[in-house]
Short mmCIF file of C-alpha atoms in Angstrom, two decimals:
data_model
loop_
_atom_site.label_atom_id
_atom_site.label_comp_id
_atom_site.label_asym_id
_atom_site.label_seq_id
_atom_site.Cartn_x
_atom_site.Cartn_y
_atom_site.Cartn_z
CA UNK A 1 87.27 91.56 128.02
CA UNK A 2 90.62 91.26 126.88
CA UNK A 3 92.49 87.99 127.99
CA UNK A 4 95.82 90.24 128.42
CA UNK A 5 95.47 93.51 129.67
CA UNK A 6 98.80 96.04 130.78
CA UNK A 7 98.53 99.24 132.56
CA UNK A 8 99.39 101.95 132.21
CA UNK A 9 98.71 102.13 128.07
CA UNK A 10 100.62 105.46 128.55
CA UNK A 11 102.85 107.22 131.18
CA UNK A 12 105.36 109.75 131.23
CA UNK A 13 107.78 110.42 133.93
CA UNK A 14 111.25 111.81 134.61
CA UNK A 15 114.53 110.57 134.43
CA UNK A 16 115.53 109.05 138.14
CA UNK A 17 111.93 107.87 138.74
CA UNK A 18 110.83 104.39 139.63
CA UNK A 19 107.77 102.89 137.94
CA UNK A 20 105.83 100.11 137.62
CA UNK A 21 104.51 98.07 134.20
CA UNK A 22 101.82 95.78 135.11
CA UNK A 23 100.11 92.97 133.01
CA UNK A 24 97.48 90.27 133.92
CA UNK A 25 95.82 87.63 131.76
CA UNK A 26 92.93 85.60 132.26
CA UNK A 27 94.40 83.00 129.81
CA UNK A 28 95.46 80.68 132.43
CA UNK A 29 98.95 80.58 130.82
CA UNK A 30 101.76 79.61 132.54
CA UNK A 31 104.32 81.81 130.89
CA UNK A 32 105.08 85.22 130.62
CA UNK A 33 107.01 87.61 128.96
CA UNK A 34 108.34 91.33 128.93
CA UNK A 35 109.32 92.91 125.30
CA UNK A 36 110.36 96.54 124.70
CA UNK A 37 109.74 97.58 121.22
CA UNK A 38 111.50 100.20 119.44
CA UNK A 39 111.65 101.22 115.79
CA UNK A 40 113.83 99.30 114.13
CA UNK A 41 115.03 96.98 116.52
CA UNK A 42 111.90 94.99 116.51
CA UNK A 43 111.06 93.20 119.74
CA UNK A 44 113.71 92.35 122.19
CA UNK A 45 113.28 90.26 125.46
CA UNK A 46 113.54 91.61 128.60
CA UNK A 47 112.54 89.42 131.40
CA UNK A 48 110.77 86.19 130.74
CA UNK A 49 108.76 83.65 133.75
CA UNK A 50 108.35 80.10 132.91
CA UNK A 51 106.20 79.65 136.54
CA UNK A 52 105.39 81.98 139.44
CA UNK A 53 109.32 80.43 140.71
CA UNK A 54 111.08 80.50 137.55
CA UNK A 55 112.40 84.12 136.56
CA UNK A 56 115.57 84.47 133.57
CA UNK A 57 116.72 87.66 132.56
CA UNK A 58 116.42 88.07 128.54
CA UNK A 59 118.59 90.19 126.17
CA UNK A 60 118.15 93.59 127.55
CA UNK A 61 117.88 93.03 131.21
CA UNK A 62 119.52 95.72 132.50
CA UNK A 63 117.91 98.48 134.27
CA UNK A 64 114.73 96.61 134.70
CA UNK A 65 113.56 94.25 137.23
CA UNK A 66 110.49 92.24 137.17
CA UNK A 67 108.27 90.32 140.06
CA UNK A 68 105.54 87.14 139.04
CA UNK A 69 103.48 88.05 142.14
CA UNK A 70 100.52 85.07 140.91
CA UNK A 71 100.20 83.29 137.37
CA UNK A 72 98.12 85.52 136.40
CA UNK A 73 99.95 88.51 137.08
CA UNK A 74 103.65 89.92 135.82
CA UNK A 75 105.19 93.41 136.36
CA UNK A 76 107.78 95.31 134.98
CA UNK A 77 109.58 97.58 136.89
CA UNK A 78 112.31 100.21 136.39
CA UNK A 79 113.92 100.93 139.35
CA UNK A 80 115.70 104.50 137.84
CA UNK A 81 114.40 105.96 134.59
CA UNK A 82 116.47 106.91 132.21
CA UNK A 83 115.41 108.47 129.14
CA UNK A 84 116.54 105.81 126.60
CA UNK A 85 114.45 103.43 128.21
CA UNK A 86 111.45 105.45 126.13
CA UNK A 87 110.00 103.00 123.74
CA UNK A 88 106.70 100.45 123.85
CA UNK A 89 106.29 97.31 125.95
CA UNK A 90 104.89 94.48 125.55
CA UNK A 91 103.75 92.06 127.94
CA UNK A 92 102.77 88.53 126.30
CA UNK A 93 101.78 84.76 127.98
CA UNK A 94 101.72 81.56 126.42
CA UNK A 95 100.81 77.88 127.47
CA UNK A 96 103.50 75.39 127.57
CA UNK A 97 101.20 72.57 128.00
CA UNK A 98 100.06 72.31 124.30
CA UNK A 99 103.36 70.40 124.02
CA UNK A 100 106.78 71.11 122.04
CA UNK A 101 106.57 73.64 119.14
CA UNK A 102 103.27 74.79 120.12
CA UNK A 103 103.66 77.97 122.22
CA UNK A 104 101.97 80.65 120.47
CA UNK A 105 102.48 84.10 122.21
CA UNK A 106 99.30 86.32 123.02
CA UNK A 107 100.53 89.69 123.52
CA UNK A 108 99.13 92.69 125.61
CA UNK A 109 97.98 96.15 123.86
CA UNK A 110 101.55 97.29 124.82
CA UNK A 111 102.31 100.51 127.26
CA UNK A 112 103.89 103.35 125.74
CA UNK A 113 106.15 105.11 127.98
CA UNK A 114 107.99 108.36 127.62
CA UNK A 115 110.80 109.10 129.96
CA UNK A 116 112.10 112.93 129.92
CA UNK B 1 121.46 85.93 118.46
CA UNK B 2 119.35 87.69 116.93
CA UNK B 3 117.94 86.15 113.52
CA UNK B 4 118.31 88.49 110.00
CA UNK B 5 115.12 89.26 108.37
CA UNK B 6 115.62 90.51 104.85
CA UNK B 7 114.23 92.49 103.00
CA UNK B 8 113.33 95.46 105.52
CA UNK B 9 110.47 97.06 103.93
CA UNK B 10 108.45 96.00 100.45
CA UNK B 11 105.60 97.69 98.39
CA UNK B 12 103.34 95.74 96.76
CA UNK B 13 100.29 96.63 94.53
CA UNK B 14 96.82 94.04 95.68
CA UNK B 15 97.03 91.12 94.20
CA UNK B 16 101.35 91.07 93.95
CA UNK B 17 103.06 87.84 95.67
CA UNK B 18 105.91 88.36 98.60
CA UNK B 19 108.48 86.47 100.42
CA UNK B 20 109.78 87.34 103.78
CA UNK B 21 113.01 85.52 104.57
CA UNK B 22 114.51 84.90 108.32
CA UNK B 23 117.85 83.21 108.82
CA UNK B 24 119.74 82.14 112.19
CA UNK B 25 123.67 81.31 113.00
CA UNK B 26 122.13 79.18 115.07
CA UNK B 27 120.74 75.40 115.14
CA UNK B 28 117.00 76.16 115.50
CA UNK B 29 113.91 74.39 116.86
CA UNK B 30 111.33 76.01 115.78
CA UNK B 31 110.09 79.30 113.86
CA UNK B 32 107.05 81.59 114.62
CA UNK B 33 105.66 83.97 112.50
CA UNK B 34 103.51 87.39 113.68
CA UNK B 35 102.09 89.99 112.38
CA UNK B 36 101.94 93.46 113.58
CA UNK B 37 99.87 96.26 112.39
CA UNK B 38 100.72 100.09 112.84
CA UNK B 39 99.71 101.14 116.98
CA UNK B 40 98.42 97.83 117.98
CA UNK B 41 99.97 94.20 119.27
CA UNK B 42 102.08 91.74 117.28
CA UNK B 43 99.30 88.72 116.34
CA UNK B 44 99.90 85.05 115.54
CA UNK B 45 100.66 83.77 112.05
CA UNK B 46 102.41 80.15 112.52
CA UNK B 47 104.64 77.90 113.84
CA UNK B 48 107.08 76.17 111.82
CA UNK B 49 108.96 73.21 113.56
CA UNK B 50 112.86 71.46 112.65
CA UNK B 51 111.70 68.63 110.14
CA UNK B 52 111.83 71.23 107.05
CA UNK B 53 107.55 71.32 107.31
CA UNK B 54 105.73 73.79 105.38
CA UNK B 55 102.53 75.21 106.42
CA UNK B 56 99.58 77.16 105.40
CA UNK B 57 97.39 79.59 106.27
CA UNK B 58 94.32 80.89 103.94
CA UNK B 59 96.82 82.52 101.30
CA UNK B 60 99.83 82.63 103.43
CA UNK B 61 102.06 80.26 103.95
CA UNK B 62 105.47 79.54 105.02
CA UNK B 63 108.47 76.92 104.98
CA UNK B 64 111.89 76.05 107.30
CA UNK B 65 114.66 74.79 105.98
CA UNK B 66 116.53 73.03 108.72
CA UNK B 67 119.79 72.50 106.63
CA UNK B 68 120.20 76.56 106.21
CA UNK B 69 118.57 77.75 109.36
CA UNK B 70 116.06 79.74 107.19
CA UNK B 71 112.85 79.77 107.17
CA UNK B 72 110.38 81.93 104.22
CA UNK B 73 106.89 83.33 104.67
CA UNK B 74 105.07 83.65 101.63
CA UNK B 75 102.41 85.78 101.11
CA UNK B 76 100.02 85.49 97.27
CA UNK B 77 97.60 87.43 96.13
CA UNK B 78 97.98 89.85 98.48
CA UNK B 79 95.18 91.82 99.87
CA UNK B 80 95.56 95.16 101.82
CA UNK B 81 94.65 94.05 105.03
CA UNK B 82 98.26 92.33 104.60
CA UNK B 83 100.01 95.62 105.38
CA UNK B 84 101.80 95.67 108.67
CA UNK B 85 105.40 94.47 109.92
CA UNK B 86 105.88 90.63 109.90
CA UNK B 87 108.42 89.38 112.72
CA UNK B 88 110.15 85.56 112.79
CA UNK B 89 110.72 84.60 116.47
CA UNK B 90 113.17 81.59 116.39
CA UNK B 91 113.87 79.24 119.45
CA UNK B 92 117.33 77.71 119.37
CA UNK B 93 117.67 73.93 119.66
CA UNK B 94 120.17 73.76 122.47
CA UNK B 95 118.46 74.94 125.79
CA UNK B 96 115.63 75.77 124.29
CA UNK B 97 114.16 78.79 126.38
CA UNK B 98 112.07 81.94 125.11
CA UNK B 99 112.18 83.36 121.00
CA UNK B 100 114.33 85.84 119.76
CA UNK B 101 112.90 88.07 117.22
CA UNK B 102 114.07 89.56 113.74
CA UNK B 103 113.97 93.03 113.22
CA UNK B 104 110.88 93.04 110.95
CA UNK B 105 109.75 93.53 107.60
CA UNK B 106 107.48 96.17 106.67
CA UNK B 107 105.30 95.64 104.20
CA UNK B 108 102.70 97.94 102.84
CA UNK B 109 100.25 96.77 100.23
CA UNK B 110 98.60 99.97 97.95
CA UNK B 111 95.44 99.40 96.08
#
């Protein structure tokens, strides 16, 4: 089994629409993240959780919101749907424990999501 | 800030050598290379830390210069299973929080 899953892997829905991202891991990390993808921009931050009570927005906040309902478990949510908000996500944990310098980020199979 | 990766794309023929460059305005703690192949997740190279260290893995390797903010990935000998798009991730020095990440280098590797 994969130690960080996200669902949907696809979706497509219509401008105005709410919908929800979700991503679990079984890593026992204590971090998560929230990148969109698109090409050409590489991968920008949206919402990073150092702990189940520590939430920061990242570069592209904006029309997103996100909720760390147990370590194991981060969504993604966007509240309105517009269409350039189509592009891939990726959800990703790593372990802050290993010390400074040695966070390396597992990331999800990504959700690609289409908004018309 | 988001750090400059340079160049964008490369070709290379098996066997052909490659550096991937990534430079930051910023004072930087610590580098991280991934690799990313076409429709699937971004996977861990390395981790380069302030200290100028170099590292290497099988026949890739990489180095950070602390004085320029850069830091080089260099890949030898290179094999087609290289092909994908390589991304730095840099964490800044002061407040150190989550990485930013370049916007890739694509690099395809023909036989």
């Amino acid at each position: 089994d994969a130690d960080v899953t996200q669902t949907p892997r696809n979706r497509i829905t219509k401008t105005g629409k709410r919908i929800m991202l979700e991503c679990s891991q079984t890593k026992g990390h204590d971090r998560m993240y929230w990148y969109r993808q698109d090409p050409g921009l590489g991968l920008r931050l949206i919402y990073y959780s150092f702990d189940v009570k520590d939430i920061n927005k990242g570069e592209i906040s904006d029309g997103y919101s996100v909720s760390r309902q147990a370590q194991a478990k981060f969504s993604l949510s966007l509240e309105s749907a517009i269409p350039n908000q189509t592009a891939l996500y990726f959800c990703a944990t790593s372990d802050s424990t290993g010390g400074p310098g040695q966070e390396t980020q597992y990331f999800g199979p990504g959700t690609r999501l289409l908004v018309l | 800030q988001q750090p400059v990766q340079s160049p964008q794309a490369v070709i290379l023929r098996e066997g052909e050598d490659a550096v991937i460059n990534c430079s930051s305005s910023k004072a930087l703690y610590s580098v991280h290379w991934y690799r990313q192949k076409h429709g699937e997740a971004p996977v861990f190279l390395m981790i380069l830390l302030k200290g100028g260290e170099q590292k290497g893995h099988e026949k890739i390797s990489a180095s950070f210069n602390e004085k320029k903010q850069q830091s080089s990935l260099y890949l030898t000998a290179s094999q087609l299973s290289y092909s994908g798009t390589y991304f730095c991730g840099t964490e800044s020095d002061t407040g150190r929080r989550a990485l930013t990440f370049g916007s890739g280098t694509r690099l395809q590797v023909q036989p």
